Amino acid sequence: MLMVELYYLCHEAVVTCNRKNENSRFQKGEVNDMVKAVVGANWGDEGKGKITDMLAQGADIIVRFQGGANAGHTIVNDYGKFALHTLPSGVFYHHTTSIIGNGVALNIPILFQEIQSIVEKGVPMPKILVSDRAQIVMPYHILFDQYEEERLGGKSFGSTKSGIAPFYSDKYAKIGFQVSELFEEELLAEKVERVCEMKNILLQHLYHKPAIDVKQLLETLHQYRDMVAPYVCDVSAYLDKALKEGKTVLLEGQLGTLKDPDHGIYPMVTSSSTLAAYGAIGAGIPPYEIKEIITVCKAYSSAVGAGVFVSEIFGEEADELRRRGGDGGEYGATTGRPRRMGWFDCVASKYGCRMQGTTDVAFTVLDVLGYLDEIPVCVGYEIDGEVTTEFPVTAKLAKAKPVLQNLPGWKCEIRGIRKYEELPENCRNYIEFIEKQIGYPITMISNGPGREDIIYRNKPII
Ligand code: GDP
């Protein structure tokens, strides 16, 4: 066959395939045989859990690739309302396999409590695999997290005290424990002794706390080994085979771009990368396999923990949005802490989407804004008298003041609407205004916490 003919044949196939994708890519049950990532554009709590749970319907495998039990996803489905911290948001389906990837900070007792709690609520026992390369959150990581926050006092990072920062510090200091090491008794005992020697110096002399009992720790690790044994898997080999068989894989991120240790509001960030690009590493797949990056943006802002939050609002205005927000108020899924509230931030979200490599934006919790006459949107940052729409480094961010623009509200309930054209005009204007500001296509609009509360929209040309 002539090269030119071959080119046109391939080109046509790609165009047809794209057209099919444009029209109904996310519709229920469609088999897409590819890897998609669901990640957050902002500070987390954008509604990734709901979007993952929804997309999991058309997926075979869902992988958590970073983070730990320090943040949670809230999911509402036919079984009830759940706050998941470690389990991927696909555990509610019979047909999916849920994977804890090597990039995760694995808290074994929490994983098991979570499995137990969903099964107790009537969810069928999910199929779970845990990477043999995932590292374990040790009991002393949680203690170090608490002690360090105490030591820092008012200068603390607002940690959830789940041991995440000490865990990742140890991982990169090469004194972490991989799941696979639990099964090498002699090496394990020797390493526990060696690591505790160092930890105990810090515990006793920096924090003035009791030393770790090595024997007791080893016993705890034996319990962990027995708990995790049935699930341990060479995940990268499993995923390689699955992808060759044409399976659809969802990578589920935790938190959002602005909490990324490299590209976020350092040092008020989390300790593992929250970017879709890290999905390849934290799951163990080639980066080129990730074909769709669905970045979740909430229709207003919220944040937990310390750090600059330019579009933040306070007082009664914030209380009202917090009360009405999410599904039953904006309070942390892990800590129950009231979240900090703010208007939609186009500067942070444009950057958040860019760093994720967004192919699609899922715009969530839009229904909540129906009470407002006017909706302020942050369209720029004023820094040293100049207005910018580029998200700055932390030192400059501290000086940023929000430039707000008011958009007219729609003043009605939009839950239950399933077609984009049926949304009130001001609501569509709000969506399209934000889409233009951030420069990425909004193809899904979430107007309620349930799986069915979703409006699909064809990819517009921005
Ligand atoms: P995640 O960490 O990104 O998964 O976010 P959260 O678990 O904090 O989810 C945000 C909250 O909003 C949860 O309580 C969800 O049930 C809820 N939620 C998600 N999408 C929507 C939506 O479109 N409308 C409303 N009202 N609530 C939503």
Coordinates of C-alpha atoms and ligand atoms in Angstrom, one line a residue:
M1 CA 0.0 0.0 0.0
L2 CA 1.2 3.5 -0.8
M3 CA 2.3 5.5 2.1
V4 CA -0.1 8.3 1.2
E5 CA -3.1 5.9 1.2
L6 CA -2.0 4.4 4.5
Y7 CA -1.8 8.0 5.9
Y8 CA -5.4 8.8 4.8
L9 CA -6.7 5.5 6.2
C10 CA -5.2 6.2 9.5
H11 CA -6.3 9.8 9.5
E12 CA -9.8 8.8 8.8
A13 CA -9.8 6.2 11.6
V14 CA -8.5 8.8 14.1
V15 CA -11.1 11.4 13.0
T16 CA -14.0 8.9 13.3
C17 CA -12.7 7.8 16.6
N18 CA -12.5 11.4 17.8
R19 CA -15.9 12.2 16.6
K20 CA -17.3 9.2 18.5
N21 CA -15.4 10.4 21.6
E22 CA -16.7 14.0 21.2
N23 CA -20.3 12.9 21.2
S24 CA -20.6 10.5 24.1
R25 CA -17.2 9.8 25.6
F26 CA -18.3 9.8 29.1
Q27 CA -21.7 8.3 28.8
K28 CA -22.6 5.3 30.9
G29 CA -21.0 2.0 30.3
E30 CA -18.9 3.0 27.3
V31 CA -15.8 1.1 26.9
N32 CA -12.9 3.4 26.1
D33 CA -10.0 1.1 26.6
M34 CA -7.6 3.7 27.8
V35 CA -6.2 5.4 30.9
K36 CA -8.0 8.4 32.3
A37 CA -7.0 10.5 35.3
V38 CA -9.4 12.3 37.6
V39 CA -7.6 15.0 39.4
G40 CA -8.2 18.3 41.2
A41 CA -7.5 21.8 39.9
N42 CA -7.3 23.5 43.3
W43 CA -6.9 22.8 47.0
G44 CA -8.8 19.5 47.0
D45 CA -12.4 18.7 47.9
E46 CA -13.5 19.6 44.4
G47 CA -15.7 16.6 44.1
K48 CA -13.3 14.1 42.6
G49 CA -14.9 11.2 44.5
K50 CA -18.2 11.7 42.9
I51 CA -16.8 12.1 39.4
T52 CA -14.6 9.0 39.8
D53 CA -17.5 7.0 41.2
M54 CA -19.6 8.1 38.2
L55 CA -16.9 7.3 35.6
A56 CA -16.0 4.0 37.3
Q57 CA -19.3 2.7 35.8
G58 CA -17.5 2.5 32.5
A59 CA -14.1 1.5 33.8
D60 CA -12.5 -1.8 34.7
I61 CA -9.8 -0.7 37.1
I62 CA -9.5 2.3 39.5
V63 CA -6.1 3.1 40.9
R64 CA -5.2 5.4 43.8
F65 CA -1.7 6.7 42.9
Q66 CA -0.6 9.1 45.6
G67 CA -1.5 10.5 49.0
G68 CA -2.8 8.6 52.0
A69 CA -5.6 8.7 54.5
N70 CA -5.1 12.4 55.1
A71 CA -7.8 13.5 52.8
G72 CA -11.1 12.0 51.9
H73 CA -13.6 11.7 49.1
T74 CA -17.3 11.8 49.9
I75 CA -19.5 9.7 47.7
V76 CA -23.2 9.4 47.6
N77 CA -24.7 6.4 45.8
D78 CA -27.4 3.7 46.1
Y79 CA -25.7 2.2 49.2
G80 CA -25.6 5.4 51.1
K81 CA -23.1 8.2 51.9
F82 CA -19.4 7.2 52.3
A83 CA -16.2 9.0 53.2
L84 CA -13.3 7.1 51.7
H85 CA -9.7 7.9 52.7
T86 CA -7.7 5.1 51.2
L87 CA -10.0 3.0 49.0
P88 CA -10.4 4.1 45.5
S89 CA -13.8 5.5 44.7
G90 CA -14.6 2.5 42.4
V91 CA -15.2 0.1 45.2
F92 CA -19.0 0.3 44.9
Y93 CA -19.2 -1.6 41.6
H94 CA -19.1 -5.4 41.0
H95 CA -17.2 -5.2 37.8
T96 CA -14.2 -3.0 39.0
T97 CA -10.9 -3.8 40.5
S98 CA -9.6 -1.3 43.0
I99 CA -5.9 -0.8 43.3
I100 CA -3.7 0.9 45.9
G101 CA -0.7 1.9 43.8
N102 CA 2.9 2.2 44.8
G103 CA 2.7 6.0 45.1
V104 CA 0.2 5.8 48.0
A105 CA 1.1 6.1 51.7
L106 CA -0.6 2.9 52.8
N107 CA -2.1 2.9 56.3
I108 CA -2.9 -0.8 56.6
P109 CA -5.3 -0.7 59.7
I110 CA -7.2 2.2 58.1
L111 CA -7.5 0.3 54.8
F112 CA -9.0 -2.6 56.7
Q113 CA -11.4 -0.5 58.8
E114 CA -12.6 1.1 55.5
I115 CA -13.2 -2.2 53.8
Q116 CA -15.1 -3.4 56.9
S117 CA -17.2 -0.3 57.1
I118 CA -18.4 -0.4 53.5
V119 CA -19.1 -4.1 53.7
E120 CA -21.1 -3.6 56.9
K121 CA -23.2 -1.0 55.0
G122 CA -24.2 -3.7 52.4
V123 CA -21.6 -3.0 49.7
P124 CA -20.4 -6.4 48.2
M125 CA -16.8 -7.2 49.1
P126 CA -14.7 -5.3 46.5
K127 CA -11.8 -6.7 44.5
I128 CA -8.8 -5.0 45.9
L129 CA -5.1 -5.2 45.0
V130 CA -2.3 -3.6 46.9
S131 CA 1.0 -2.9 45.1
D132 CA 4.0 -4.8 46.6
R133 CA 5.9 -1.6 46.1
A134 CA 3.5 0.6 48.1
Q135 CA 5.1 1.8 51.3
I136 CA 3.6 1.5 54.7
V137 CA 2.6 4.3 57.1
M138 CA 4.3 3.2 60.3
P139 CA 2.7 3.9 63.7
Y140 CA 5.7 6.2 64.5
H141 CA 4.9 8.3 61.4
I142 CA 1.6 9.3 63.0
L143 CA 3.4 10.1 66.3
F144 CA 6.1 12.2 64.6
D145 CA 3.4 14.1 62.7
Q146 CA 1.6 15.0 66.0
Y147 CA 4.8 15.8 67.8
E148 CA 6.2 18.0 65.1
E149 CA 2.9 20.0 64.9
E150 CA 3.1 20.4 68.7
R151 CA 6.7 21.6 68.4
L152 CA 5.9 24.1 65.7
G153 CA 2.9 25.5 67.6
G154 CA 1.4 28.5 65.8
K155 CA 3.8 27.9 62.8
S156 CA 2.4 24.5 62.0
F157 CA 1.4 23.4 58.5
G158 CA -2.1 22.5 59.6
S159 CA -1.4 18.8 59.1
T160 CA -4.2 16.2 59.5
K161 CA -1.7 14.3 61.6
S162 CA -2.1 11.2 59.6
G163 CA 1.7 10.7 59.4
I164 CA 1.9 11.7 55.7
A165 CA 4.9 14.1 55.8
P166 CA 7.1 11.8 58.1
F167 CA 6.1 8.9 55.8
Y168 CA 7.2 10.6 52.6
S169 CA 10.3 12.0 54.3
D170 CA 11.3 8.5 55.2
K171 CA 10.5 7.2 51.7
Y172 CA 12.9 9.6 50.1
A173 CA 15.4 9.2 52.9
K174 CA 15.3 5.5 51.9
I175 CA 14.3 4.2 55.3
G176 CA 10.7 3.5 54.4
F177 CA 9.2 0.0 54.4
Q178 CA 7.7 -1.4 51.2
V179 CA 4.8 -3.9 51.5
S180 CA 7.1 -6.6 50.0
E181 CA 9.5 -6.2 52.9
L182 CA 6.9 -7.4 55.4
F183 CA 7.5 -10.9 53.9
E184 CA 11.2 -11.0 54.4
E185 CA 11.4 -11.8 58.1
E186 CA 15.1 -11.6 58.7
L187 CA 15.7 -8.4 56.7
L188 CA 12.6 -6.9 58.3
A189 CA 13.8 -7.5 61.9
E190 CA 17.2 -6.1 61.1
K191 CA 15.8 -3.0 59.4
V192 CA 13.3 -2.2 62.1
E193 CA 16.1 -2.3 64.7
R194 CA 18.3 0.0 62.5
V195 CA 15.6 2.5 61.8
C196 CA 14.3 2.6 65.4
E197 CA 17.8 3.5 66.7
M198 CA 17.6 6.7 64.7
K199 CA 13.9 7.4 65.4
N200 CA 14.4 6.9 69.1
I201 CA 17.1 9.6 69.3
L202 CA 14.7 12.1 67.8
L203 CA 11.8 10.9 69.9
Q204 CA 13.8 11.2 73.2
H205 CA 16.0 14.2 72.6
L206 CA 14.0 16.4 70.2
Y207 CA 10.4 15.6 71.3
H208 CA 11.1 14.3 74.8
K209 CA 8.7 11.4 74.2
P210 CA 8.9 7.6 75.0
A211 CA 11.1 5.5 72.7
I212 CA 9.7 2.9 70.3
D213 CA 9.6 -0.6 71.6
V214 CA 11.2 -2.6 68.8
K215 CA 9.7 -5.9 69.7
Q216 CA 6.2 -4.5 69.8
L217 CA 6.7 -2.7 66.5
L218 CA 7.8 -5.9 64.9
E219 CA 4.7 -7.7 66.2
T220 CA 2.5 -4.9 64.7
L221 CA 4.2 -5.4 61.4
H222 CA 3.5 -9.1 61.5
Q223 CA -0.2 -8.2 62.0
Y224 CA 0.0 -5.8 59.0
R225 CA 1.6 -8.6 56.9
D226 CA -1.2 -11.0 57.7
M227 CA -3.8 -8.4 57.0
V228 CA -2.4 -7.3 53.6
A229 CA -1.2 -10.7 52.3
P230 CA -4.3 -11.7 50.3
Y231 CA -4.2 -8.4 48.3
V232 CA -0.5 -8.0 47.5
C233 CA 0.2 -7.8 43.7
D234 CA 2.8 -6.8 41.2
V235 CA 0.6 -3.9 40.2
S236 CA 2.6 -2.6 37.3
A237 CA 2.7 -6.1 35.7
Y238 CA -1.0 -6.4 36.3
L239 CA -1.8 -3.1 34.7
D240 CA 0.5 -3.8 31.7
K241 CA -1.5 -6.9 31.0
A242 CA -4.8 -5.2 31.6
L243 CA -3.9 -2.4 29.1
K244 CA -2.8 -4.9 26.5
E245 CA -6.2 -6.6 26.9
G246 CA -7.9 -3.2 26.2
K247 CA -9.1 -2.5 29.8
T248 CA -10.1 1.0 30.9
V249 CA -8.2 2.3 33.9
L250 CA -9.1 5.3 36.0
L251 CA -6.4 7.0 38.0
E252 CA -7.8 8.8 41.0
G253 CA -5.9 11.7 42.4
Q254 CA -6.2 13.2 45.9
L255 CA -6.2 16.9 46.8
G256 CA -5.4 19.2 43.8
T257 CA -2.7 21.1 41.9
L258 CA -2.2 23.8 44.5
K259 CA -1.2 21.2 47.0
D260 CA 1.5 19.7 44.8
P261 CA 4.9 19.9 46.4
D262 CA 6.6 21.2 43.3
H263 CA 3.9 23.3 41.6
G264 CA 1.6 24.2 44.5
I265 CA 1.7 26.8 47.3
Y266 CA 4.9 25.3 48.9
P267 CA 5.4 24.8 51.8
M268 CA 1.7 24.6 52.5
V269 CA 1.3 21.6 50.3
T270 CA 1.0 17.9 50.7
S271 CA 4.0 15.5 50.4
S272 CA 3.2 13.6 47.2
S273 CA 2.6 14.9 43.8
T274 CA -1.1 15.6 43.1
L275 CA -0.6 15.9 39.3
A276 CA -1.9 13.5 36.7
A277 CA 1.7 13.1 35.4
Y278 CA 2.5 11.4 38.7
G279 CA -0.3 9.0 38.0
A280 CA 2.1 7.1 35.7
I281 CA 4.7 6.8 38.4
G282 CA 2.3 6.1 41.3
A283 CA 0.5 3.4 39.4
G284 CA 3.4 2.0 37.4
I285 CA 2.3 2.6 33.9
P286 CA 4.0 4.4 30.9
P287 CA 3.1 8.2 30.9
Y288 CA 1.9 8.0 27.2
E289 CA -1.0 5.7 28.3
I290 CA -2.8 8.6 30.0
K291 CA -5.1 9.8 27.3
E292 CA -7.7 11.8 29.2
I293 CA -7.2 14.1 32.1
I294 CA -10.4 15.1 33.7
T295 CA -9.7 18.0 36.0
V296 CA -12.3 18.6 38.6
C297 CA -13.1 22.3 39.4
K298 CA -15.7 23.3 42.0
A299 CA -18.0 26.2 41.1
Y300 CA -16.7 28.1 44.1
S301 CA -13.5 27.7 46.2
S302 CA -12.8 26.0 49.5
A303 CA -9.6 25.0 51.2
V304 CA -8.4 23.3 54.3
G305 CA -5.2 23.9 56.3
A306 CA -3.0 26.9 56.2
G307 CA -1.7 28.9 53.2
V308 CA -2.6 31.9 51.1
F309 CA -6.1 31.7 49.6
V310 CA -6.6 34.8 47.5
S311 CA -10.3 34.7 46.9
E312 CA -11.2 33.8 50.5
I313 CA -14.3 35.2 52.0
F314 CA -15.1 35.6 55.7
G315 CA -18.0 36.2 58.2
E316 CA -21.6 35.6 57.3
E317 CA -20.9 35.5 53.6
A318 CA -18.5 32.6 54.1
D319 CA -20.7 30.9 56.7
E320 CA -23.7 30.8 54.4
L321 CA -21.7 29.3 51.5
R322 CA -20.1 26.8 53.9
R323 CA -23.5 25.8 55.2
R324 CA -25.0 25.4 51.7
G325 CA -21.9 23.9 50.1
G326 CA -21.1 20.4 49.0
D327 CA -23.6 17.8 50.3
G328 CA -24.5 18.9 53.8
G329 CA -21.9 21.7 54.2
E330 CA -18.2 22.2 53.6
Y331 CA -16.6 20.3 56.4
G332 CA -13.5 18.1 56.1
A333 CA -14.2 14.5 55.2
T334 CA -11.3 13.3 57.4
T335 CA -11.2 15.9 60.2
G336 CA -14.7 17.4 60.2
R337 CA -12.9 20.8 60.2
P338 CA -14.9 23.7 58.7
R339 CA -13.4 24.5 55.3
R340 CA -12.2 28.0 54.4
M341 CA -14.5 29.4 51.7
G342 CA -14.0 31.7 48.7
W343 CA -15.3 32.6 45.3
F344 CA -14.3 30.8 42.1
D345 CA -10.6 31.7 41.4
C346 CA -10.0 31.8 37.6
V347 CA -6.2 32.5 38.1
A348 CA -5.7 29.5 40.4
S349 CA -8.0 27.3 38.3
K350 CA -6.4 28.2 34.9
Y351 CA -3.0 27.3 36.4
G352 CA -4.4 24.3 38.1
C353 CA -5.8 23.0 34.8
R354 CA -2.6 23.8 32.9
M355 CA -0.4 21.9 35.3
Q356 CA -2.7 18.9 35.2
G357 CA -2.6 18.8 31.4
T358 CA -6.4 19.0 31.3
T359 CA -8.3 17.5 28.4
D360 CA -11.7 18.0 30.1
V361 CA -13.0 20.0 33.1
A362 CA -15.7 18.6 35.3
F363 CA -17.4 21.6 36.9
T364 CA -19.0 20.6 40.2
V365 CA -21.4 21.7 42.9
L366 CA -22.9 24.3 40.7
D367 CA -26.3 23.8 42.2
V368 CA -25.2 25.3 45.5
L369 CA -24.8 28.8 44.0
G370 CA -28.5 29.2 43.1
Y371 CA -29.2 31.4 46.2
L372 CA -27.0 34.3 45.1
D373 CA -28.3 37.5 43.4
E374 CA -24.8 38.1 42.1
I375 CA -21.8 35.8 42.0
P376 CA -18.4 37.3 42.4
V377 CA -15.6 35.6 40.5
C378 CA -11.9 36.2 40.9
V379 CA -10.5 37.1 37.5
G380 CA -7.1 38.4 38.4
Y381 CA -4.6 39.0 41.1
E382 CA -3.3 42.5 41.9
I383 CA 0.3 42.2 43.0
D384 CA 2.4 45.4 43.7
G385 CA -0.1 47.5 41.8
E386 CA -0.1 45.2 38.7
V387 CA -2.9 42.8 37.7
T388 CA -1.9 39.4 36.5
T389 CA -3.8 36.2 35.5
E390 CA -0.8 34.0 36.0
F391 CA -0.5 32.1 39.2
P392 CA 2.6 33.3 41.1
V393 CA 5.2 31.7 43.4
T394 CA 4.4 31.6 47.1
A395 CA 6.3 34.7 48.1
K396 CA 4.4 36.8 45.5
L397 CA 1.1 35.1 46.2
A398 CA 1.2 36.4 49.7
K399 CA 0.9 39.9 48.3
A400 CA -1.9 39.1 45.9
K401 CA -5.3 40.8 46.2
P402 CA -8.3 39.4 44.3
V403 CA -9.7 41.3 41.3
L404 CA -13.4 40.4 41.4
Q405 CA -16.1 40.6 38.8
N406 CA -19.7 40.1 39.6
L407 CA -21.8 37.9 37.4
P408 CA -25.6 37.7 37.6
G409 CA -27.0 34.8 39.6
W410 CA -29.8 32.5 38.3
K411 CA -31.8 32.4 41.5
C412 CA -33.3 28.9 41.2
E413 CA -32.8 25.2 41.8
I414 CA -30.9 23.5 39.0
R415 CA -30.8 20.0 40.4
G416 CA -32.6 17.5 38.3
I417 CA -31.7 19.2 35.0
R418 CA -30.0 16.8 32.6
K419 CA -29.5 18.9 29.5
Y420 CA -27.2 21.8 29.1
E421 CA -29.7 23.8 27.1
E422 CA -32.2 23.5 30.0
L423 CA -30.0 25.3 32.5
P424 CA -31.0 28.9 33.1
E425 CA -29.3 31.4 30.8
N426 CA -27.3 33.1 33.6
C427 CA -26.1 29.7 34.8
R428 CA -24.8 28.9 31.3
N429 CA -23.3 32.3 31.1
Y430 CA -21.5 31.6 34.4
I431 CA -20.1 28.3 33.1
E432 CA -19.1 29.8 29.7
F433 CA -17.5 32.9 31.4
I434 CA -15.3 30.6 33.6
E435 CA -14.5 28.3 30.7
K436 CA -13.1 31.3 28.7
Q437 CA -11.1 32.6 31.7
I438 CA -9.5 29.2 32.4
G439 CA -9.1 28.2 28.8
Y440 CA -10.1 24.5 29.2
P441 CA -13.3 22.9 28.0
I442 CA -16.0 22.2 30.6
T443 CA -17.6 18.9 29.3
M444 CA -19.3 17.7 32.5
I445 CA -21.4 19.8 34.9
S446 CA -22.3 18.3 38.2
N447 CA -25.5 19.7 39.7
G448 CA -26.0 17.4 42.8
P449 CA -24.0 14.9 44.8
G450 CA -25.6 11.8 43.2
R451 CA -24.2 9.7 40.3
E452 CA -27.1 10.8 38.1
D453 CA -26.6 14.5 38.8
I454 CA -24.5 15.2 35.8
I455 CA -24.9 17.1 32.5
Y456 CA -22.6 16.1 29.7
R457 CA -21.7 18.7 27.1
N458 CA -19.8 18.4 23.8
K459 CA -16.4 19.8 23.8
P460 CA -16.7 23.5 22.8
I461 CA -14.1 25.4 20.8
I462 CA -12.7 28.0 23.3
Ligands
GDP1 P1 -13.1 15.2 46.7 O1 -12.1 15.1 47.9 O2 -12.5 16.0 45.6 O3 -13.7 13.9 46.3 O4 -14.2 16.1 47.3 P2 -15.2 15.9 48.5 O5 -15.3 14.5 48.9 O6 -14.9 16.9 49.5 O7 -16.6 16.2 47.8 C1 -17.2 17.4 47.9 C2 -18.6 17.3 48.5 O8 -19.4 17.7 47.5 C3 -19.0 15.9 48.8 O9 -19.9 16.0 50.0 C4 -19.9 15.5 47.6 O10 -20.9 14.6 47.9 C5 -20.4 16.8 47.2 N1 -20.7 16.9 45.8 C6 -20.0 16.5 44.7 N2 -20.5 17.0 43.6 C7 -21.6 17.8 44.0 C8 -22.5 18.6 43.3 O11 -22.5 18.7 42.1 N3 -23.5 19.2 44.0 C9 -23.5 19.1 45.4 N4 -24.5 19.8 46.0 N5 -22.6 18.4 46.1 C10 -21.7 17.7 45.4

